[in-house]
mmCIF file of C-alpha atoms in Angstrom:
data_model
loop_
_atom_site.group_PDB
_atom_site.id
_atom_site.type_symbol
_atom_site.label_atom_id
_atom_site.label_comp_id
_atom_site.label_asym_id
_atom_site.label_seq_id
_atom_site.Cartn_x
_atom_site.Cartn_y
_atom_site.Cartn_z
ATOM 1 C CA UNK A 1 -97.026 -50.041 77.249
ATOM 2 C CA UNK A 2 -95.004 -50.010 74.431
ATOM 3 C CA UNK A 3 -90.562 -50.028 73.705
ATOM 4 C CA UNK A 4 -88.592 -48.397 72.098
ATOM 5 C CA UNK A 5 -87.067 -49.291 69.184
ATOM 6 C CA UNK A 6 -83.632 -47.498 68.619
ATOM 7 C CA UNK A 7 -81.580 -48.464 65.687
ATOM 8 C CA UNK A 8 -77.596 -48.729 66.587
ATOM 9 C CA UNK A 9 -75.719 -45.816 67.273
ATOM 10 C CA UNK A 10 -72.071 -46.477 67.217
ATOM 11 C CA UNK A 11 -69.537 -49.669 68.237
ATOM 12 C CA UNK A 12 -68.609 -51.015 71.437
ATOM 13 C CA UNK A 13 -64.433 -50.250 72.303
ATOM 14 C CA UNK A 14 -64.646 -54.498 71.561
ATOM 15 C CA UNK A 15 -66.011 -53.836 68.374
ATOM 16 C CA UNK A 16 -63.435 -51.190 66.615
ATOM 17 C CA UNK A 17 -60.451 -53.488 69.104
ATOM 18 C CA UNK A 18 -61.529 -56.473 66.412
ATOM 19 C CA UNK A 19 -61.825 -54.492 63.766
ATOM 20 C CA UNK A 20 -58.651 -53.006 63.430
ATOM 21 C CA UNK A 21 -56.747 -56.507 64.859
ATOM 22 C CA UNK A 22 -58.531 -57.643 61.433
ATOM 23 C CA UNK A 23 -57.306 -55.097 59.329
ATOM 24 C CA UNK A 24 -53.824 -55.478 60.707
ATOM 25 C CA UNK A 25 -53.870 -59.051 60.417
ATOM 26 C CA UNK A 26 -54.898 -58.625 56.451
ATOM 27 C CA UNK A 27 -52.837 -55.322 56.199
ATOM 28 C CA UNK A 28 -49.396 -57.666 56.501
ATOM 29 C CA UNK A 29 -51.059 -60.425 54.911
ATOM 30 C CA UNK A 30 -50.853 -57.990 51.552
ATOM 31 C CA UNK A 31 -47.968 -56.827 52.694
ATOM 32 C CA UNK A 32 -45.643 -59.904 53.119
ATOM 33 C CA UNK A 33 -47.183 -60.958 49.576
ATOM 34 C CA UNK A 34 -45.984 -57.913 47.979
ATOM 35 C CA UNK A 35 -42.335 -58.577 49.471
ATOM 36 C CA UNK A 36 -42.342 -61.584 48.167
ATOM 37 C CA UNK A 37 -42.814 -61.054 44.671
ATOM 38 C CA UNK A 38 -41.153 -58.063 45.142
ATOM 39 C CA UNK A 39 -37.661 -59.785 45.531
ATOM 40 C CA UNK A 40 -38.751 -62.814 43.960
ATOM 41 C CA UNK A 41 -39.255 -60.920 40.638
ATOM 42 C CA UNK A 42 -35.791 -59.454 41.485
ATOM 43 C CA UNK A 43 -34.228 -62.128 41.970
ATOM 44 C CA UNK A 44 -35.232 -63.588 38.786
ATOM 45 C CA UNK A 45 -34.425 -60.941 36.832
ATOM 46 C CA UNK A 46 -30.863 -59.544 38.462
ATOM 47 C CA UNK A 47 -30.897 -63.917 37.454
ATOM 48 C CA UNK A 48 -31.346 -63.765 33.955
ATOM 49 C CA UNK A 49 -29.059 -61.052 33.544
ATOM 50 C CA UNK A 50 -26.145 -62.738 35.150
ATOM 51 C CA UNK A 51 -26.618 -65.953 33.181
ATOM 52 C CA UNK A 52 -27.698 -63.874 29.068
ATOM 53 C CA UNK A 53 -24.553 -61.477 29.788
ATOM 54 C CA UNK A 54 -22.254 -64.505 30.759
ATOM 55 C CA UNK A 55 -23.238 -66.135 27.809
ATOM 56 C CA UNK A 56 -22.444 -62.960 25.395
ATOM 57 C CA UNK A 57 -19.142 -62.243 27.175
ATOM 58 C CA UNK A 58 -17.947 -65.918 26.408
ATOM 59 C CA UNK A 59 -19.586 -65.517 22.648
ATOM 60 C CA UNK A 60 -17.967 -62.722 22.458
ATOM 61 C CA UNK A 61 -14.369 -64.489 23.190
ATOM 62 C CA UNK A 62 -14.996 -67.253 21.248
ATOM 63 C CA UNK A 63 -15.272 -66.250 18.568
ATOM 64 C CA UNK A 64 -12.446 -63.573 18.659
ATOM 65 C CA UNK A 65 -10.781 -66.868 19.237
ATOM 66 C CA UNK A 66 -11.341 -69.328 17.328
ATOM 67 C CA UNK A 67 -10.225 -66.308 14.245
ATOM 68 C CA UNK A 68 -7.263 -65.513 15.784
ATOM 69 C CA UNK A 69 -4.251 -66.147 13.946
ATOM 70 C CA UNK A 70 -6.466 -65.375 10.811
ATOM 71 C CA UNK A 71 -4.539 -65.484 7.359
ATOM 72 C CA UNK A 72 -6.972 -66.252 4.421
ATOM 73 C CA UNK A 73 -5.619 -69.719 2.959
ATOM 74 C CA UNK A 74 -2.599 -69.537 4.018
ATOM 75 C CA UNK A 75 -2.042 -72.721 6.050
ATOM 76 C CA UNK A 76 1.812 -71.308 7.454
ATOM 77 C CA UNK A 77 2.242 -69.541 9.577
ATOM 78 C CA UNK A 78 6.167 -69.297 8.613
ATOM 79 C CA UNK A 79 5.401 -67.722 5.356
ATOM 80 C CA UNK A 80 4.179 -64.223 6.502
ATOM 81 C CA UNK A 81 6.283 -61.602 5.986
ATOM 82 C CA UNK A 82 5.953 -57.869 8.787
ATOM 83 C CA UNK A 83 7.723 -55.271 6.418
ATOM 84 C CA UNK A 84 7.350 -52.487 9.420
ATOM 85 C CA UNK A 85 10.099 -51.494 11.796
ATOM 86 C CA UNK A 86 8.619 -52.183 14.824
ATOM 87 C CA UNK A 87 7.306 -55.495 14.020
ATOM 88 C CA UNK A 88 7.734 -57.034 17.379
ATOM 89 C CA UNK A 89 5.760 -54.354 19.432
ATOM 90 C CA UNK A 90 3.077 -54.685 21.036
ATOM 91 C CA UNK A 91 0.408 -54.149 18.788
ATOM 92 C CA UNK A 92 2.041 -55.293 15.528
ATOM 93 C CA UNK A 93 3.105 -58.271 16.229
ATOM 94 C CA UNK A 94 0.620 -60.562 14.706
ATOM 95 C CA UNK A 95 3.090 -63.564 14.165
ATOM 96 C CA UNK A 96 1.442 -64.428 17.364
ATOM 97 C CA UNK A 97 -2.070 -65.190 17.542
ATOM 98 C CA UNK A 98 -2.512 -65.021 20.569
ATOM 99 C CA UNK A 99 -0.909 -63.717 23.849
ATOM 100 C CA UNK A 100 -1.920 -62.906 27.537
ATOM 101 C CA UNK A 101 -0.724 -61.454 31.115
ATOM 102 C CA UNK A 102 -1.046 -63.574 34.397
ATOM 103 C CA UNK A 103 -2.004 -61.428 37.310
ATOM 104 C CA UNK A 104 -0.597 -61.851 40.284
ATOM 105 C CA UNK A 105 -1.940 -60.354 43.235
ATOM 106 C CA UNK A 106 -1.214 -56.545 42.372
ATOM 107 C CA UNK A 107 1.434 -56.914 38.950
ATOM 108 C CA UNK A 108 1.073 -59.181 36.085
ATOM 109 C CA UNK A 109 3.760 -61.140 34.318
ATOM 110 C CA UNK A 110 4.007 -63.443 30.962
ATOM 111 C CA UNK A 111 6.665 -64.977 29.751
ATOM 112 C CA UNK A 112 8.973 -63.181 29.032
ATOM 113 C CA UNK A 113 9.014 -61.698 34.067
ATOM 114 C CA UNK A 114 6.444 -59.044 34.637
ATOM 115 C CA UNK A 115 5.035 -56.234 33.059
ATOM 116 C CA UNK A 116 2.592 -53.499 33.160
ATOM 117 C CA UNK A 117 -0.150 -53.275 31.315
ATOM 118 C CA UNK A 118 -0.589 -49.419 31.689
ATOM 119 C CA UNK A 119 2.322 -47.907 30.227
ATOM 120 C CA UNK A 120 1.691 -46.426 26.717
ATOM 121 C CA UNK A 121 3.209 -46.312 23.356
ATOM 122 C CA UNK A 122 3.148 -48.567 20.970
ATOM 123 C CA UNK A 123 4.896 -51.927 21.909
ATOM 124 C CA UNK A 124 2.704 -51.587 25.658
ATOM 125 C CA UNK A 125 -0.874 -52.195 26.222
ATOM 126 C CA UNK A 126 -1.879 -48.366 27.639
ATOM 127 C CA UNK A 127 -4.465 -49.841 29.095
ATOM 128 C CA UNK A 128 -6.429 -47.879 31.692
ATOM 129 C CA UNK A 129 -7.123 -49.031 35.530
ATOM 130 C CA UNK A 130 -7.119 -52.704 34.951
ATOM 131 C CA UNK A 131 -8.822 -54.307 38.362
ATOM 132 C CA UNK A 132 -6.144 -56.486 39.762
ATOM 133 C CA UNK A 133 -6.342 -59.806 40.213
ATOM 134 C CA UNK A 134 -7.563 -60.640 36.661
ATOM 135 C CA UNK A 135 -5.665 -61.888 34.063
ATOM 136 C CA UNK A 136 -5.485 -59.736 30.190
ATOM 137 C CA UNK A 137 -6.118 -62.348 26.967
ATOM 138 C CA UNK A 138 -4.833 -60.825 23.670
ATOM 139 C CA UNK A 139 -5.636 -61.855 20.301
ATOM 140 C CA UNK A 140 -4.310 -61.138 17.247
ATOM 141 C CA UNK A 141 -6.718 -60.984 13.249
ATOM 142 C CA UNK A 142 -8.424 -59.294 11.015
ATOM 143 C CA UNK A 143 -10.884 -56.562 11.078
ATOM 144 C CA UNK A 144 -14.258 -58.971 9.369
ATOM 145 C CA UNK A 145 -16.392 -56.390 8.320
ATOM 146 C CA UNK A 146 -13.671 -54.763 5.604
ATOM 147 C CA UNK A 147 -12.109 -56.844 3.295
ATOM 148 C CA UNK A 148 -10.080 -55.487 -0.246
ATOM 149 C CA UNK A 149 -9.743 -56.799 -3.276
ATOM 150 C CA UNK A 150 -6.168 -56.731 -5.343
ATOM 151 C CA UNK A 151 -7.546 -55.917 -8.949
ATOM 152 C CA UNK A 152 -3.863 -56.838 -10.934
ATOM 153 C CA UNK A 153 -0.491 -58.714 -10.339
ATOM 154 C CA UNK A 154 2.119 -57.050 -8.633
ATOM 155 C CA UNK A 155 5.088 -57.496 -11.147
ATOM 156 C CA UNK A 156 7.355 -58.125 -8.572
ATOM 157 C CA UNK A 157 7.735 -57.729 -4.915
ATOM 158 C CA UNK A 158 8.193 -54.497 -4.224
ATOM 159 C CA UNK A 159 5.936 -52.637 -6.574
ATOM 160 C CA UNK A 160 3.016 -50.794 -5.658
ATOM 161 C CA UNK A 161 -0.257 -52.697 -5.392
ATOM 162 C CA UNK A 162 -3.563 -51.721 -7.407
ATOM 163 C CA UNK A 163 -6.638 -51.876 -5.272
ATOM 164 C CA UNK A 164 -10.259 -51.502 -5.731
ATOM 165 C CA UNK A 165 -10.932 -47.618 -6.143
ATOM 166 C CA UNK A 166 -12.658 -45.334 -4.303
ATOM 167 C CA UNK A 167 -11.944 -46.195 -0.645
ATOM 168 C CA UNK A 168 -10.990 -43.162 0.222
ATOM 169 C CA UNK A 169 -13.605 -42.947 3.295
ATOM 170 C CA UNK A 170 -11.698 -46.073 4.296
ATOM 171 C CA UNK A 171 -8.067 -45.833 3.554
ATOM 172 C CA UNK A 172 -5.853 -42.979 4.077
ATOM 173 C CA UNK A 173 -5.164 -40.740 1.324
ATOM 174 C CA UNK A 174 -1.769 -40.259 2.417
ATOM 175 C CA UNK A 175 -1.266 -43.701 3.680
ATOM 176 C CA UNK A 176 -0.294 -44.827 7.271
ATOM 177 C CA UNK A 177 -2.558 -47.304 6.886
ATOM 178 C CA UNK A 178 -1.558 -51.140 8.492
ATOM 179 C CA UNK A 179 -3.064 -53.690 6.292
ATOM 180 C CA UNK A 180 -2.593 -57.411 5.416
ATOM 181 C CA UNK A 181 -1.981 -58.970 2.237
ATOM 182 C CA UNK A 182 -2.173 -62.681 2.187
ATOM 183 C CA UNK A 183 -3.453 -65.658 -1.020
ATOM 184 C CA UNK A 184 -3.241 -69.497 -0.402
ATOM 185 C CA UNK A 185 1.224 -69.352 -1.054
ATOM 186 C CA UNK A 186 2.435 -66.193 1.408
ATOM 187 C CA UNK A 187 0.961 -62.782 3.501
ATOM 188 C CA UNK A 188 2.575 -60.192 4.136
ATOM 189 C CA UNK A 189 1.732 -57.028 6.820
ATOM 190 C CA UNK A 190 2.771 -53.112 5.641
ATOM 191 C CA UNK A 191 1.904 -49.521 6.363
ATOM 192 C CA UNK A 192 0.480 -48.124 3.663
ATOM 193 C CA UNK A 193 2.274 -43.893 2.223
ATOM 194 C CA UNK A 194 -0.217 -43.185 -0.034
ATOM 195 C CA UNK A 195 -3.157 -44.217 -2.243
ATOM 196 C CA UNK A 196 -5.044 -42.814 -4.936
ATOM 197 C CA UNK A 197 -8.655 -42.890 -4.808
ATOM 198 C CA UNK A 198 -8.904 -42.901 -8.611
ATOM 199 C CA UNK A 199 -7.316 -46.346 -9.500
ATOM 200 C CA UNK A 200 -7.002 -47.754 -6.851
ATOM 201 C CA UNK A 201 -2.835 -47.536 -6.515
ATOM 202 C CA UNK A 202 -1.335 -47.384 -3.317
ATOM 203 C CA UNK A 203 1.920 -47.080 -2.590
ATOM 204 C CA UNK A 204 4.249 -48.666 0.254
ATOM 205 C CA UNK A 205 7.529 -47.009 0.808
ATOM 206 C CA UNK A 206 10.440 -46.620 3.020
ATOM 207 C CA UNK A 207 10.559 -43.814 5.181
ATOM 208 C CA UNK A 208 7.425 -41.958 4.991
ATOM 209 C CA UNK A 209 5.326 -42.454 7.870
ATOM 210 C CA UNK A 210 5.876 -43.818 11.905
ATOM 211 C CA UNK A 211 5.976 -46.990 12.157
ATOM 212 C CA UNK A 212 7.307 -46.597 8.709
ATOM 213 C CA UNK A 213 8.394 -49.909 6.441
ATOM 214 C CA UNK A 214 12.058 -50.813 6.775
ATOM 215 C CA UNK A 215 11.526 -52.301 3.003
ATOM 216 C CA UNK A 216 9.310 -52.372 -0.054
ATOM 217 C CA UNK A 217 9.904 -55.758 -0.517
ATOM 218 C CA UNK A 218 6.729 -58.231 0.709
ATOM 219 C CA UNK A 219 8.468 -61.591 0.613
ATOM 220 C CA UNK A 220 5.711 -62.393 -2.686
ATOM 221 C CA UNK A 221 4.672 -60.757 -5.382
ATOM 222 C CA UNK A 222 0.928 -60.816 -4.501
ATOM 223 C CA UNK A 223 -1.802 -61.729 -8.076
ATOM 224 C CA UNK A 224 -4.941 -60.648 -8.622
ATOM 225 C CA UNK A 225 -7.446 -61.647 -6.603
ATOM 226 C CA UNK A 226 -5.539 -62.152 -3.528
ATOM 227 C CA UNK A 227 -7.355 -60.572 0.239
ATOM 228 C CA UNK A 228 -6.286 -56.915 1.085
ATOM 229 C CA UNK A 229 -7.539 -56.884 5.335
ATOM 230 C CA UNK A 230 -7.066 -54.516 8.052
ATOM 231 C CA UNK A 231 -5.307 -56.253 11.130
ATOM 232 C CA UNK A 232 -6.054 -55.817 15.176
ATOM 233 C CA UNK A 233 -4.699 -56.468 17.963
ATOM 234 C CA UNK A 234 -7.705 -56.337 20.245
ATOM 235 C CA UNK A 235 -6.661 -56.997 24.372
ATOM 236 C CA UNK A 236 -9.264 -57.692 26.613
ATOM 237 C CA UNK A 237 -9.495 -57.046 30.542
ATOM 238 C CA UNK A 238 -11.437 -56.275 33.409
ATOM 239 C CA UNK A 239 -12.043 -52.423 35.073
ATOM 240 C CA UNK A 240 -14.643 -50.435 36.804
ATOM 241 C CA UNK A 241 -17.374 -48.507 34.693
ATOM 242 C CA UNK A 242 -18.727 -45.365 35.191
ATOM 243 C CA UNK A 243 -21.131 -46.803 37.596
ATOM 244 C CA UNK A 244 -18.554 -48.575 40.113
ATOM 245 C CA UNK A 245 -19.278 -52.523 38.983
ATOM 246 C CA UNK A 246 -17.066 -54.763 37.070
ATOM 247 C CA UNK A 247 -16.924 -54.625 33.226
ATOM 248 C CA UNK A 248 -16.205 -57.053 30.251
ATOM 249 C CA UNK A 249 -13.760 -54.244 28.170
ATOM 250 C CA UNK A 250 -12.214 -54.884 24.727
ATOM 251 C CA UNK A 251 -9.382 -52.718 22.940
ATOM 252 C CA UNK A 252 -8.766 -52.899 19.523
ATOM 253 C CA UNK A 253 -4.958 -51.601 18.331
ATOM 254 C CA UNK A 254 -4.245 -48.273 20.063
ATOM 255 C CA UNK A 255 -8.071 -46.986 19.723
ATOM 256 C CA UNK A 256 -10.086 -46.338 22.641
ATOM 257 C CA UNK A 257 -11.532 -48.793 25.134
ATOM 258 C CA UNK A 258 -15.148 -50.086 24.434
ATOM 259 C CA UNK A 259 -17.523 -51.520 27.400
ATOM 260 C CA UNK A 260 -18.679 -55.234 26.627
ATOM 261 C CA UNK A 261 -20.523 -56.428 29.328
ATOM 262 C CA UNK A 262 -20.630 -55.599 32.588
ATOM 263 C CA UNK A 263 -20.779 -57.945 35.792
ATOM 264 C CA UNK A 264 -17.935 -59.359 34.822
ATOM 265 C CA UNK A 265 -16.206 -59.494 38.494
ATOM 266 C CA UNK A 266 -12.900 -61.882 37.570
ATOM 267 C CA UNK A 267 -11.565 -63.098 33.738
ATOM 268 C CA UNK A 268 -8.592 -66.334 34.102
ATOM 269 C CA UNK A 269 -7.181 -67.555 30.816
ATOM 270 C CA UNK A 270 -5.068 -70.441 30.166
ATOM 271 C CA UNK A 271 -3.075 -71.285 27.349
ATOM 272 C CA UNK A 272 -3.195 -74.489 25.909
ATOM 273 C CA UNK A 273 0.220 -75.293 23.770
ATOM 274 C CA UNK A 274 1.191 -78.016 21.772
ATOM 275 C CA UNK A 275 4.474 -79.781 22.724
ATOM 276 C CA UNK A 276 4.495 -82.262 20.431
ATOM 277 C CA UNK A 277 3.825 -81.228 17.037
ATOM 278 C CA UNK A 278 0.315 -82.811 16.554
ATOM 279 C CA UNK A 279 -1.987 -79.847 16.539
ATOM 280 C CA UNK A 280 -3.674 -80.897 20.462
ATOM 281 C CA UNK A 281 -2.380 -79.251 23.815
ATOM 282 C CA UNK A 282 -0.653 -81.418 25.794
ATOM 283 C CA UNK A 283 -0.838 -79.054 27.782
ATOM 284 C CA UNK A 284 -3.123 -76.134 30.190
ATOM 285 C CA UNK A 285 -0.259 -73.297 31.432
ATOM 286 C CA UNK A 286 -0.753 -69.683 32.320
ATOM 287 C CA UNK A 287 0.128 -66.448 30.540
ATOM 288 C CA UNK A 288 4.293 -66.105 32.450
ATOM 289 C CA UNK A 289 4.697 -70.107 31.951
ATOM 290 C CA UNK A 290 3.685 -70.526 28.234
ATOM 291 C CA UNK A 291 7.341 -71.738 26.641
ATOM 292 C CA UNK A 292 6.241 -70.771 22.855
ATOM 293 C CA UNK A 293 3.138 -68.620 22.384
ATOM 294 C CA UNK A 294 3.210 -69.758 18.619
ATOM 295 C CA UNK A 295 2.516 -72.922 20.060
ATOM 296 C CA UNK A 296 -0.510 -71.946 21.226
ATOM 297 C CA UNK A 297 -3.661 -74.123 19.604
ATOM 298 C CA UNK A 298 -6.219 -73.522 22.243
ATOM 299 C CA UNK A 299 -7.304 -71.002 24.792
ATOM 300 C CA UNK A 300 -9.403 -71.642 28.475
ATOM 301 C CA UNK A 301 -11.711 -69.462 29.567
ATOM 302 C CA UNK A 302 -13.198 -68.967 33.096
ATOM 303 C CA UNK A 303 -15.149 -65.451 34.558
ATOM 304 C CA UNK A 304 -16.617 -64.759 37.521
ATOM 305 C CA UNK A 305 -20.434 -63.316 36.804
ATOM 306 C CA UNK A 306 -22.271 -61.481 39.306
ATOM 307 C CA UNK A 307 -25.180 -59.426 39.933
ATOM 308 C CA UNK A 308 -25.087 -55.142 40.526
ATOM 309 C CA UNK A 309 -27.374 -55.233 42.812
ATOM 310 C CA UNK A 310 -27.028 -57.081 46.199
ATOM 311 C CA UNK A 311 -30.285 -59.618 46.894
ATOM 312 C CA UNK A 312 -32.700 -58.731 49.566
ATOM 313 C CA UNK A 313 -32.164 -60.788 52.336
ATOM 314 C CA UNK A 314 -29.697 -62.917 50.349
ATOM 315 C CA UNK A 315 -27.366 -65.223 52.765
ATOM 316 C CA UNK A 316 -23.527 -63.370 53.222
ATOM 317 C CA UNK A 317 -21.100 -65.156 49.862
ATOM 318 C CA UNK A 318 -18.278 -65.819 51.453
ATOM 319 C CA UNK A 319 -17.779 -68.882 48.840
ATOM 320 C CA UNK A 320 -14.489 -68.708 46.982
ATOM 321 C CA UNK A 321 -14.731 -69.580 43.249
ATOM 322 C CA UNK A 322 -12.409 -72.232 41.220
ATOM 323 C CA UNK A 323 -11.831 -69.849 37.960
ATOM 324 C CA UNK A 324 -9.770 -71.301 36.018
ATOM 325 C CA UNK A 325 -11.452 -74.342 36.107
ATOM 326 C CA UNK A 326 -8.199 -75.911 37.597
ATOM 327 C CA UNK A 327 -9.853 -77.518 40.146
ATOM 328 C CA UNK A 328 -8.514 -74.938 42.918
ATOM 329 C CA UNK A 329 -11.450 -72.732 44.537
ATOM 330 C CA UNK A 330 -8.754 -69.927 45.078
ATOM 331 C CA UNK A 331 -10.680 -66.554 43.923
ATOM 332 C CA UNK A 332 -12.534 -64.551 47.592
ATOM 333 C CA UNK A 333 -14.498 -62.096 46.379
ATOM 334 C CA UNK A 334 -15.153 -59.082 48.738
ATOM 335 C CA UNK A 335 -18.646 -60.647 50.932
ATOM 336 C CA UNK A 336 -21.449 -59.570 50.248
ATOM 337 C CA UNK A 337 -25.400 -60.926 49.165
ATOM 338 C CA UNK A 338 -24.655 -60.579 45.539
ATOM 339 C CA UNK A 339 -25.273 -63.203 43.434
ATOM 340 C CA UNK A 340 -22.524 -64.762 41.363
ATOM 341 C CA UNK A 341 -21.506 -67.753 39.000
ATOM 342 C CA UNK A 342 -18.427 -69.318 37.321
ATOM 343 C CA UNK A 343 -19.271 -69.186 32.816
ATOM 344 C CA UNK A 344 -15.628 -70.748 31.051
ATOM 345 C CA UNK A 345 -14.994 -73.066 27.702
ATOM 346 C CA UNK A 346 -11.863 -73.774 25.865
ATOM 347 C CA UNK A 347 -11.891 -73.111 22.563
ATOM 348 C CA UNK A 348 -9.626 -74.317 19.702
ATOM 349 C CA UNK A 349 -7.308 -71.652 17.256
ATOM 350 C CA UNK A 350 -9.001 -72.468 14.243
ATOM 351 C CA UNK A 351 -6.232 -70.380 11.584
ATOM 352 C CA UNK A 352 -3.610 -73.069 14.055
ATOM 353 C CA UNK A 353 -5.512 -76.129 13.913
ATOM 354 C CA UNK A 354 -5.581 -76.722 10.610
#
């Protein structure tokens, strides 16, 4: 008898279960590889951004601190004349190259006592929502992008200034600009009361504008070639941005704040004081312990950087951080799974070390 051969018409239940098991194993393996690759990519990206933000923040702060107190080729701060009616107001106190507030819990203090950094007016910082527990740094210098030349010598120290003409887009013809004029013998801070665009004649009379000049006498008759700058007071502090992330902010004079770097959770600042006049820091003090701001020759800054997002399946960060490099780990951030790192440096005030 002949045999009838039939082709396979299906799978047995055992074969189907084996195939499904093999498929699940392969799918699980592929999923594990995908999850691992995604987590590794996210980790590396957050770490790179953390390091990049930290480097940029320190670059900005280092550049600003090194240029603090610039008075052109003049080296003697005692030769600076401030003709303004309120020369000691926070915004106009250009005799002090650096200043700061030390964070003490929910308050801040300087060498004179507790200070409210949110208080308004030219005598105050007028900051918005500074993060408690983080120090505030103030650097006074010049706008490095603007420089004006004196075209004619002053016949006396109270005469009008003959400056470069055609600067109506930079100088206000109605006055109100705070300027610094400097040469190798002296420097003076004053407020303009008028600028003639056609010939550059600039007046600095008294009793016209606010804060106004207390005197027309600049203390020195500046000659041709003297440099004229826009002095500025720049405040650096930490606040939360619109996304709720702590960031390093900058405020120039009484202008609007500007966000510089995201992910800066805390800033601690120490000031190097030269107590014996050898232009070398003998001790590093907090802002509320500085004896004389004129003796500060260097600044030590520490920043605690953090990633914006928590690390997937990362360990819980319960560490304490030594942000100010004093050998004591005292800053305790919220226990979460973000990456953190401390970056810092010490920089000298070049214009106080000459």
